[in-house]
């Protein structure tokens, strides 16, 4: 009997421009990823279905189906971390990308170290926890099944955080509302975790922007970063609302940020 090799880190690169593709794959390979390349949106969706990448880079300007539509399709079945890549730095484009389900964005032309920084931010976010179990392909599921943790009366000691009908396990990336698992992207989970961990304290958009990127909380968050927080938060609330819980769970503190509702 031999020990199975560690799971390969797979990334899907959806990019029709050969030059950009070379830069992206070179950075990913150096970061330890196995890359699957797709040059159209349709092939990209298929590649994600087939290879279950932890990370997907997605060009917006693609022949046929564009990157926004690809992001929406990916979100219907995958929680792969999506870095959207655009030639335009129009805020409206990028916010539309985040709204379609992207986790992060990068504007062309970019330096390899900028992409490395984005990948580093993603890896720090999954480090110490695991990606949502439903994201993993069926044949790997037994390897990532969370250990059974007997819940205690008040949740203390079990690792679970509770708020009303919501319960969340920060380290295991698990979240349930009314006992039913919630299907959140990593960005949405990071925001929800930050708000729940703060208990009733207000979490500023600035702090949430840092939580998304795992950057220095004293560092600067641009107006753009704060808008990105708003978009991800709106998506999160929509999912909570679908289960009848959004505004009941998280309240907006106008001009400042968010906190758990009473
Ligand atoms: Ca393109």
PDB file of C-alpha atoms and ligand atoms in Angstrom:
ATOM      1  CA  UNK A   1       0.000   0.000   0.000  1.00  0.00           C
ATOM      2  CA  UNK A   2       1.252   3.430  -0.848  1.00  0.00           C
ATOM      3  CA  UNK A   3       0.257   6.836   0.440  1.00  0.00           C
ATOM      4  CA  UNK A   4      -1.826   8.677  -2.187  1.00  0.00           C
ATOM      5  CA  UNK A   5      -0.071  11.743  -3.617  1.00  0.00           C
ATOM      6  CA  UNK A   6      -1.304  15.162  -2.473  1.00  0.00           C
ATOM      7  CA  UNK A   7      -4.185  16.541  -4.504  1.00  0.00           C
ATOM      8  CA  UNK A   8      -2.898  18.536  -7.457  1.00  0.00           C
ATOM      9  CA  UNK A   9      -3.752  22.221  -7.433  1.00  0.00           C
ATOM     10  CA  UNK A  10      -5.642  22.702 -10.667  1.00  0.00           C
ATOM     11  CA  UNK A  11      -6.348  26.024 -12.356  1.00  0.00           C
ATOM     12  CA  UNK A  12      -8.403  26.666 -15.479  1.00  0.00           C
ATOM     13  CA  UNK A  13      -7.237  29.565 -17.669  1.00  0.00           C
ATOM     14  CA  UNK A  14      -9.979  30.935 -19.947  1.00  0.00           C
ATOM     15  CA  UNK A  15      -8.207  33.327 -22.284  1.00  0.00           C
ATOM     16  CA  UNK A  16      -8.199  33.786 -26.062  1.00  0.00           C
ATOM     17  CA  UNK A  17      -5.095  35.989 -26.259  1.00  0.00           C
ATOM     18  CA  UNK A  18      -1.938  33.829 -26.586  1.00  0.00           C
ATOM     19  CA  UNK A  19       0.338  36.446 -24.997  1.00  0.00           C
ATOM     20  CA  UNK A  20      -1.810  36.886 -21.900  1.00  0.00           C
ATOM     21  CA  UNK A  21      -2.296  33.126 -21.713  1.00  0.00           C
ATOM     22  CA  UNK A  22       1.470  32.546 -21.591  1.00  0.00           C
ATOM     23  CA  UNK A  23       1.934  35.061 -18.783  1.00  0.00           C
ATOM     24  CA  UNK A  24      -0.956  33.636 -16.752  1.00  0.00           C
ATOM     25  CA  UNK A  25       0.024  29.988 -17.128  1.00  0.00           C
ATOM     26  CA  UNK A  26       3.697  30.760 -16.374  1.00  0.00           C
ATOM     27  CA  UNK A  27       2.716  32.449 -13.092  1.00  0.00           C
ATOM     28  CA  UNK A  28       0.338  29.630 -12.160  1.00  0.00           C
ATOM     29  CA  UNK A  29       2.826  26.862 -12.934  1.00  0.00           C
ATOM     30  CA  UNK A  30       5.449  28.602 -10.792  1.00  0.00           C
ATOM     31  CA  UNK A  31       2.875  28.774  -7.991  1.00  0.00           C
ATOM     32  CA  UNK A  32       2.467  24.995  -8.222  1.00  0.00           C
ATOM     33  CA  UNK A  33      -0.688  24.752 -10.302  1.00  0.00           C
ATOM     34  CA  UNK A  34      -1.485  22.358 -13.094  1.00  0.00           C
ATOM     35  CA  UNK A  35      -3.127  24.481 -15.796  1.00  0.00           C
ATOM     36  CA  UNK A  36      -5.963  23.586 -18.114  1.00  0.00           C
ATOM     37  CA  UNK A  37      -6.311  26.120 -20.920  1.00  0.00           C
ATOM     38  CA  UNK A  38      -9.527  27.067 -22.713  1.00  0.00           C
ATOM     39  CA  UNK A  39      -9.767  29.667 -25.483  1.00  0.00           C
ATOM     40  CA  UNK A  40     -13.556  30.131 -25.586  1.00  0.00           C
ATOM     41  CA  UNK A  41     -16.187  30.582 -22.897  1.00  0.00           C
ATOM     42  CA  UNK A  42     -17.989  27.361 -23.775  1.00  0.00           C
ATOM     43  CA  UNK A  43     -14.773  25.326 -23.565  1.00  0.00           C
ATOM     44  CA  UNK A  44     -13.964  27.102 -20.292  1.00  0.00           C
ATOM     45  CA  UNK A  45     -17.249  26.077 -18.689  1.00  0.00           C
ATOM     46  CA  UNK A  46     -16.634  22.488 -19.795  1.00  0.00           C
ATOM     47  CA  UNK A  47     -13.077  22.556 -18.441  1.00  0.00           C
ATOM     48  CA  UNK A  48     -14.310  23.704 -15.021  1.00  0.00           C
ATOM     49  CA  UNK A  49     -16.980  20.980 -15.023  1.00  0.00           C
ATOM     50  CA  UNK A  50     -14.384  18.389 -15.878  1.00  0.00           C
ATOM     51  CA  UNK A  51     -11.374  19.460 -13.796  1.00  0.00           C
ATOM     52  CA  UNK A  52     -12.891  21.072 -10.672  1.00  0.00           C
ATOM     53  CA  UNK A  53     -10.196  23.774 -10.413  1.00  0.00           C
ATOM     54  CA  UNK A  54      -9.597  25.606  -7.150  1.00  0.00           C
ATOM     55  CA  UNK A  55      -8.903  28.711  -9.272  1.00  0.00           C
ATOM     56  CA  UNK A  56     -10.168  29.970 -12.629  1.00  0.00           C
ATOM     57  CA  UNK A  57      -8.901  33.023 -14.498  1.00  0.00           C
ATOM     58  CA  UNK A  58     -11.527  34.441 -16.807  1.00  0.00           C
ATOM     59  CA  UNK A  59     -10.993  36.951 -19.599  1.00  0.00           C
ATOM     60  CA  UNK A  60     -14.021  39.181 -20.176  1.00  0.00           C
ATOM     61  CA  UNK A  61     -13.506  39.691 -23.909  1.00  0.00           C
ATOM     62  CA  UNK A  62     -13.931  36.221 -25.377  1.00  0.00           C
ATOM     63  CA  UNK A  63     -15.233  35.136 -28.781  1.00  0.00           C
ATOM     64  CA  UNK A  64     -18.850  33.984 -28.548  1.00  0.00           C
ATOM     65  CA  UNK A  65     -20.015  33.810 -24.955  1.00  0.00           C
ATOM     66  CA  UNK A  66     -18.372  36.655 -23.005  1.00  0.00           C
ATOM     67  CA  UNK A  67     -16.756  36.476 -19.582  1.00  0.00           C
ATOM     68  CA  UNK A  68     -19.778  37.859 -17.705  1.00  0.00           C
ATOM     69  CA  UNK A  69     -22.001  35.088 -19.034  1.00  0.00           C
ATOM     70  CA  UNK A  70     -19.287  32.490 -18.377  1.00  0.00           C
ATOM     71  CA  UNK A  71     -19.070  33.672 -14.746  1.00  0.00           C
ATOM     72  CA  UNK A  72     -22.827  33.296 -14.337  1.00  0.00           C
ATOM     73  CA  UNK A  73     -22.728  29.799 -15.807  1.00  0.00           C
ATOM     74  CA  UNK A  74     -19.805  28.798 -13.581  1.00  0.00           C
ATOM     75  CA  UNK A  75     -21.651  30.010 -10.498  1.00  0.00           C
ATOM     76  CA  UNK A  76     -24.585  27.741 -11.258  1.00  0.00           C
ATOM     77  CA  UNK A  77     -22.480  24.681 -10.435  1.00  0.00           C
ATOM     78  CA  UNK A  78     -19.056  25.661  -9.049  1.00  0.00           C
ATOM     79  CA  UNK A  79     -17.454  27.658  -6.258  1.00  0.00           C
ATOM     80  CA  UNK A  80     -14.088  27.825  -8.045  1.00  0.00           C
ATOM     81  CA  UNK A  81     -12.280  31.065  -7.140  1.00  0.00           C
ATOM     82  CA  UNK A  82     -12.741  33.286 -10.200  1.00  0.00           C
ATOM     83  CA  UNK A  83     -10.259  36.038 -11.046  1.00  0.00           C
ATOM     84  CA  UNK A  84     -11.778  38.082 -13.829  1.00  0.00           C
ATOM     85  CA  UNK A  85      -9.375  39.741 -16.248  1.00  0.00           C
ATOM     86  CA  UNK A  86     -10.406  42.786 -18.239  1.00  0.00           C
ATOM     87  CA  UNK A  87      -8.717  45.167 -20.646  1.00  0.00           C
ATOM     88  CA  UNK A  88     -10.952  47.943 -19.401  1.00  0.00           C
ATOM     89  CA  UNK A  89     -10.647  49.408 -15.945  1.00  0.00           C
ATOM     90  CA  UNK A  90     -14.141  50.842 -16.098  1.00  0.00           C
ATOM     91  CA  UNK A  91     -15.561  50.468 -12.631  1.00  0.00           C
ATOM     92  CA  UNK A  92     -18.926  49.468 -14.082  1.00  0.00           C
ATOM     93  CA  UNK A  93     -17.331  46.549 -15.986  1.00  0.00           C
ATOM     94  CA  UNK A  94     -15.545  45.251 -12.953  1.00  0.00           C
ATOM     95  CA  UNK A  95     -18.535  45.595 -10.648  1.00  0.00           C
ATOM     96  CA  UNK A  96     -20.622  43.779 -13.251  1.00  0.00           C
ATOM     97  CA  UNK A  97     -18.017  40.993 -13.173  1.00  0.00           C
ATOM     98  CA  UNK A  98     -18.193  40.738  -9.396  1.00  0.00           C
ATOM     99  CA  UNK A  99     -21.964  40.781  -9.601  1.00  0.00           C
ATOM    100  CA  UNK A 100     -21.842  37.909 -12.092  1.00  0.00           C
ATOM    101  CA  UNK A 101     -19.940  35.915  -9.466  1.00  0.00           C
ATOM    102  CA  UNK A 102     -16.223  36.721  -9.843  1.00  0.00           C
ATOM    103  CA  UNK A 103     -14.170  36.827  -6.623  1.00  0.00           C
ATOM    104  CA  UNK A 104     -11.449  39.183  -7.770  1.00  0.00           C
ATOM    105  CA  UNK A 105     -10.397  41.224 -10.783  1.00  0.00           C
ATOM    106  CA  UNK A 106      -7.267  42.232 -12.602  1.00  0.00           C
ATOM    107  CA  UNK A 107      -6.863  44.832 -15.341  1.00  0.00           C
ATOM    108  CA  UNK A 108      -4.750  44.189 -18.474  1.00  0.00           C
ATOM    109  CA  UNK A 109      -1.966  44.826 -19.002  1.00  0.00           C
ATOM    110  CA  UNK A 110      -0.759  43.514 -15.659  1.00  0.00           C
ATOM    111  CA  UNK A 111       2.600  42.496 -14.294  1.00  0.00           C
ATOM    112  CA  UNK A 112       3.165  38.847 -13.309  1.00  0.00           C
ATOM    113  CA  UNK A 113       3.699  39.937  -9.714  1.00  0.00           C
ATOM    114  CA  UNK A 114       0.203  41.459  -9.626  1.00  0.00           C
ATOM    115  CA  UNK A 115      -1.292  38.117 -10.578  1.00  0.00           C
ATOM    116  CA  UNK A 116       0.982  36.386  -8.053  1.00  0.00           C
ATOM    117  CA  UNK A 117      -0.374  38.727  -5.361  1.00  0.00           C
ATOM    118  CA  UNK A 118      -3.979  37.859  -6.278  1.00  0.00           C
ATOM    119  CA  UNK A 119      -3.217  34.136  -6.172  1.00  0.00           C
ATOM    120  CA  UNK A 120      -1.423  34.592  -2.842  1.00  0.00           C
ATOM    121  CA  UNK A 121      -4.489  36.363  -1.434  1.00  0.00           C
ATOM    122  CA  UNK A 122      -6.688  33.487  -2.558  1.00  0.00           C
ATOM    123  CA  UNK A 123      -4.421  30.843  -1.039  1.00  0.00           C
ATOM    124  CA  UNK A 124      -4.254  32.700   2.276  1.00  0.00           C
ATOM    125  CA  UNK A 125      -8.025  32.726   2.366  1.00  0.00           C
ATOM    126  CA  UNK A 126      -8.338  28.975   1.951  1.00  0.00           C
ATOM    127  CA  UNK A 127      -5.360  28.260   4.186  1.00  0.00           C
ATOM    128  CA  UNK A 128      -6.249  26.797   7.557  1.00  0.00           C
ATOM    129  CA  UNK A 129      -9.689  25.959   6.288  1.00  0.00           C
ATOM    130  CA  UNK A 130     -10.907  23.929   3.438  1.00  0.00           C
ATOM    131  CA  UNK A 131     -12.931  24.960   0.464  1.00  0.00           C
ATOM    132  CA  UNK A 132     -16.659  24.243   0.747  1.00  0.00           C
ATOM    133  CA  UNK A 133     -17.120  20.479   0.607  1.00  0.00           C
ATOM    134  CA  UNK A 134     -19.714  20.681  -2.155  1.00  0.00           C
ATOM    135  CA  UNK A 135     -17.051  22.207  -4.371  1.00  0.00           C
ATOM    136  CA  UNK A 136     -15.023  19.028  -4.387  1.00  0.00           C
ATOM    137  CA  UNK A 137     -15.549  16.351  -6.987  1.00  0.00           C
ATOM    138  CA  UNK A 138     -17.385  13.271  -5.827  1.00  0.00           C
ATOM    139  CA  UNK A 139     -14.355  11.004  -5.907  1.00  0.00           C
ATOM    140  CA  UNK A 140     -12.520  13.232  -3.439  1.00  0.00           C
ATOM    141  CA  UNK A 141     -15.397  13.736  -1.089  1.00  0.00           C
ATOM    142  CA  UNK A 142     -14.436  11.042   1.384  1.00  0.00           C
ATOM    143  CA  UNK A 143     -11.039  12.728   1.797  1.00  0.00           C
ATOM    144  CA  UNK A 144     -12.522  16.075   2.745  1.00  0.00           C
ATOM    145  CA  UNK A 145     -15.523  14.992   4.791  1.00  0.00           C
ATOM    146  CA  UNK A 146     -15.486  17.179   7.881  1.00  0.00           C
ATOM    147  CA  UNK A 147     -14.816  15.306  11.099  1.00  0.00           C
ATOM    148  CA  UNK A 148     -18.018  14.839  13.006  1.00  0.00           C
ATOM    149  CA  UNK A 149     -18.074  17.452  15.727  1.00  0.00           C
ATOM    150  CA  UNK A 150     -20.694  16.896  18.377  1.00  0.00           C
ATOM    151  CA  UNK A 151     -22.413  20.232  18.891  1.00  0.00           C
ATOM    152  CA  UNK A 152     -22.579  21.427  22.463  1.00  0.00           C
ATOM    153  CA  UNK A 153     -25.521  23.262  23.929  1.00  0.00           C
ATOM    154  CA  UNK A 154     -24.295  26.767  23.153  1.00  0.00           C
ATOM    155  CA  UNK A 155     -21.845  25.891  20.428  1.00  0.00           C
ATOM    156  CA  UNK A 156     -18.818  26.762  22.567  1.00  0.00           C
ATOM    157  CA  UNK A 157     -15.982  24.330  22.010  1.00  0.00           C
ATOM    158  CA  UNK A 158     -17.488  22.865  18.861  1.00  0.00           C
ATOM    159  CA  UNK A 159     -15.982  25.511  16.574  1.00  0.00           C
ATOM    160  CA  UNK A 160     -19.446  26.479  15.334  1.00  0.00           C
ATOM    161  CA  UNK A 161     -20.634  30.069  15.597  1.00  0.00           C
ATOM    162  CA  UNK A 162     -24.348  30.666  15.975  1.00  0.00           C
ATOM    163  CA  UNK A 163     -26.640  33.564  15.205  1.00  0.00           C
ATOM    164  CA  UNK A 164     -30.362  32.932  15.106  1.00  0.00           C
ATOM    165  CA  UNK A 165     -31.005  30.223  12.488  1.00  0.00           C
ATOM    166  CA  UNK A 166     -27.484  30.615  11.083  1.00  0.00           C
ATOM    167  CA  UNK A 167     -24.522  28.492  12.065  1.00  0.00           C
ATOM    168  CA  UNK A 168     -21.070  28.788  10.613  1.00  0.00           C
ATOM    169  CA  UNK A 169     -17.819  26.906  11.070  1.00  0.00           C
ATOM    170  CA  UNK A 170     -14.946  29.254  10.143  1.00  0.00           C
ATOM    171  CA  UNK A 171     -12.207  26.638   9.894  1.00  0.00           C
ATOM    172  CA  UNK A 172     -14.219  24.108   7.908  1.00  0.00           C
ATOM    173  CA  UNK A 173     -15.837  26.653   5.576  1.00  0.00           C
ATOM    174  CA  UNK A 174     -19.262  25.315   6.431  1.00  0.00           C
ATOM    175  CA  UNK A 175     -22.396  27.343   6.804  1.00  0.00           C
ATOM    176  CA  UNK A 176     -26.006  26.390   7.418  1.00  0.00           C
ATOM    177  CA  UNK A 177     -29.244  28.283   7.690  1.00  0.00           C
ATOM    178  CA  UNK A 178     -32.076  26.480   9.431  1.00  0.00           C
ATOM    179  CA  UNK A 179     -30.019  23.287   9.326  1.00  0.00           C
ATOM    180  CA  UNK A 180     -29.648  23.361   5.530  1.00  0.00           C
ATOM    181  CA  UNK A 181     -26.189  23.996   3.977  1.00  0.00           C
ATOM    182  CA  UNK A 182     -25.782  27.344   2.238  1.00  0.00           C
ATOM    183  CA  UNK A 183     -24.051  27.458  -1.104  1.00  0.00           C
ATOM    184  CA  UNK A 184     -21.700  30.447  -0.793  1.00  0.00           C
ATOM    185  CA  UNK A 185     -18.693  31.571  -2.814  1.00  0.00           C
ATOM    186  CA  UNK A 186     -15.450  32.058  -0.925  1.00  0.00           C
ATOM    187  CA  UNK A 187     -15.909  35.834  -0.992  1.00  0.00           C
ATOM    188  CA  UNK A 188     -19.410  35.608   0.428  1.00  0.00           C
ATOM    189  CA  UNK A 189     -18.256  33.173   3.094  1.00  0.00           C
ATOM    190  CA  UNK A 190     -15.367  35.487   4.071  1.00  0.00           C
ATOM    191  CA  UNK A 191     -17.744  38.434   4.502  1.00  0.00           C
ATOM    192  CA  UNK A 192     -20.273  36.446   6.491  1.00  0.00           C
ATOM    193  CA  UNK A 193     -17.533  35.018   8.703  1.00  0.00           C
ATOM    194  CA  UNK A 194     -16.148  38.498   9.433  1.00  0.00           C
ATOM    195  CA  UNK A 195     -19.585  39.820  10.393  1.00  0.00           C
ATOM    196  CA  UNK A 196     -20.473  36.803  12.549  1.00  0.00           C
ATOM    197  CA  UNK A 197     -17.072  36.791  14.286  1.00  0.00           C
ATOM    198  CA  UNK A 198     -17.507  40.462  15.185  1.00  0.00           C
ATOM    199  CA  UNK A 199     -20.675  39.504  17.065  1.00  0.00           C
ATOM    200  CA  UNK A 200     -22.695  42.704  17.481  1.00  0.00           C
ATOM    201  CA  UNK A 201     -19.841  45.079  16.675  1.00  0.00           C
ATOM    202  CA  UNK A 202     -20.040  47.033  13.428  1.00  0.00           C
ATOM    203  CA  UNK A 203     -17.661  45.793  10.738  1.00  0.00           C
ATOM    204  CA  UNK A 204     -16.624  48.597   8.418  1.00  0.00           C
ATOM    205  CA  UNK A 205     -16.478  48.187   4.651  1.00  0.00           C
ATOM    206  CA  UNK A 206     -12.796  48.961   4.965  1.00  0.00           C
ATOM    207  CA  UNK A 207     -12.307  46.023   7.341  1.00  0.00           C
ATOM    208  CA  UNK A 208     -14.357  43.761   5.073  1.00  0.00           C
ATOM    209  CA  UNK A 209     -12.248  44.753   2.074  1.00  0.00           C
ATOM    210  CA  UNK A 210      -9.214  43.639   4.112  1.00  0.00           C
ATOM    211  CA  UNK A 211     -10.985  40.402   5.038  1.00  0.00           C
ATOM    212  CA  UNK A 212     -11.560  39.678   1.353  1.00  0.00           C
ATOM    213  CA  UNK A 213      -7.950  40.215   0.427  1.00  0.00           C
ATOM    214  CA  UNK A 214      -6.437  39.219   3.769  1.00  0.00           C
ATOM    215  CA  UNK A 215      -4.405  42.384   3.660  1.00  0.00           C
ATOM    216  CA  UNK A 216      -3.228  44.577   6.491  1.00  0.00           C
ATOM    217  CA  UNK A 217      -6.341  46.019   8.166  1.00  0.00           C
ATOM    218  CA  UNK A 218      -4.501  49.344   8.508  1.00  0.00           C
ATOM    219  CA  UNK A 219      -3.645  49.360   4.824  1.00  0.00           C
ATOM    220  CA  UNK A 220      -5.646  51.354   2.374  1.00  0.00           C
ATOM    221  CA  UNK A 221      -8.895  50.154   0.842  1.00  0.00           C
ATOM    222  CA  UNK A 222      -9.876  52.100  -2.224  1.00  0.00           C
ATOM    223  CA  UNK A 223     -13.372  53.336  -2.938  1.00  0.00           C
ATOM    224  CA  UNK A 224     -13.405  50.566  -5.481  1.00  0.00           C
ATOM    225  CA  UNK A 225     -12.607  47.898  -2.862  1.00  0.00           C
ATOM    226  CA  UNK A 226     -15.509  49.149  -0.774  1.00  0.00           C
ATOM    227  CA  UNK A 227     -17.853  48.949  -3.754  1.00  0.00           C
ATOM    228  CA  UNK A 228     -16.686  45.370  -4.314  1.00  0.00           C
ATOM    229  CA  UNK A 229     -17.658  44.616  -0.702  1.00  0.00           C
ATOM    230  CA  UNK A 230     -21.121  46.066  -1.365  1.00  0.00           C
ATOM    231  CA  UNK A 231     -21.590  43.878  -4.437  1.00  0.00           C
ATOM    232  CA  UNK A 232     -20.489  40.680  -2.670  1.00  0.00           C
ATOM    233  CA  UNK A 233     -22.637  41.600   0.341  1.00  0.00           C
ATOM    234  CA  UNK A 234     -25.666  42.132  -1.926  1.00  0.00           C
ATOM    235  CA  UNK A 235     -25.104  38.690  -3.464  1.00  0.00           C
ATOM    236  CA  UNK A 236     -24.754  37.155   0.004  1.00  0.00           C
ATOM    237  CA  UNK A 237     -27.947  38.783   1.241  1.00  0.00           C
ATOM    238  CA  UNK A 238     -29.830  37.638  -1.840  1.00  0.00           C
ATOM    239  CA  UNK A 239     -28.865  34.063  -1.011  1.00  0.00           C
ATOM    240  CA  UNK A 240     -29.870  34.519   2.630  1.00  0.00           C
ATOM    241  CA  UNK A 241     -33.126  36.163   1.539  1.00  0.00           C
ATOM    242  CA  UNK A 242     -33.922  33.205  -0.687  1.00  0.00           C
ATOM    243  CA  UNK A 243     -34.048  31.276   2.573  1.00  0.00           C
ATOM    244  CA  UNK A 244     -35.921  34.068   4.288  1.00  0.00           C
ATOM    245  CA  UNK A 245     -33.009  35.335   6.366  1.00  0.00           C
ATOM    246  CA  UNK A 246     -31.073  38.212   4.738  1.00  0.00           C
ATOM    247  CA  UNK A 247     -32.171  41.420   6.376  1.00  0.00           C
ATOM    248  CA  UNK A 248     -33.101  39.554   9.535  1.00  0.00           C
ATOM    249  CA  UNK A 249     -29.500  38.418  10.009  1.00  0.00           C
ATOM    250  CA  UNK A 250     -27.330  41.305   8.837  1.00  0.00           C
ATOM    251  CA  UNK A 251     -28.150  44.962   9.181  1.00  0.00           C
ATOM    252  CA  UNK A 252     -26.597  47.864   7.293  1.00  0.00           C
ATOM    253  CA  UNK A 253     -25.088  50.671   9.332  1.00  0.00           C
ATOM    254  CA  UNK A 254     -25.479  53.492   6.876  1.00  0.00           C
ATOM    255  CA  UNK A 255     -22.217  54.966   5.633  1.00  0.00           C
ATOM    256  CA  UNK A 256     -20.136  52.654   7.839  1.00  0.00           C
ATOM    257  CA  UNK A 257     -20.646  48.950   7.284  1.00  0.00           C
ATOM    258  CA  UNK A 258     -22.594  45.996   8.596  1.00  0.00           C
ATOM    259  CA  UNK A 259     -23.331  44.105  11.776  1.00  0.00           C
ATOM    260  CA  UNK A 260     -25.391  41.217  13.022  1.00  0.00           C
ATOM    261  CA  UNK A 261     -28.955  42.191  13.695  1.00  0.00           C
ATOM    262  CA  UNK A 262     -30.442  41.839  17.154  1.00  0.00           C
TER     263      UNK A 262
HETATM  264 CA1  LIG B   1      -9.721  38.518 -24.936  1.00  0.00          CA
END
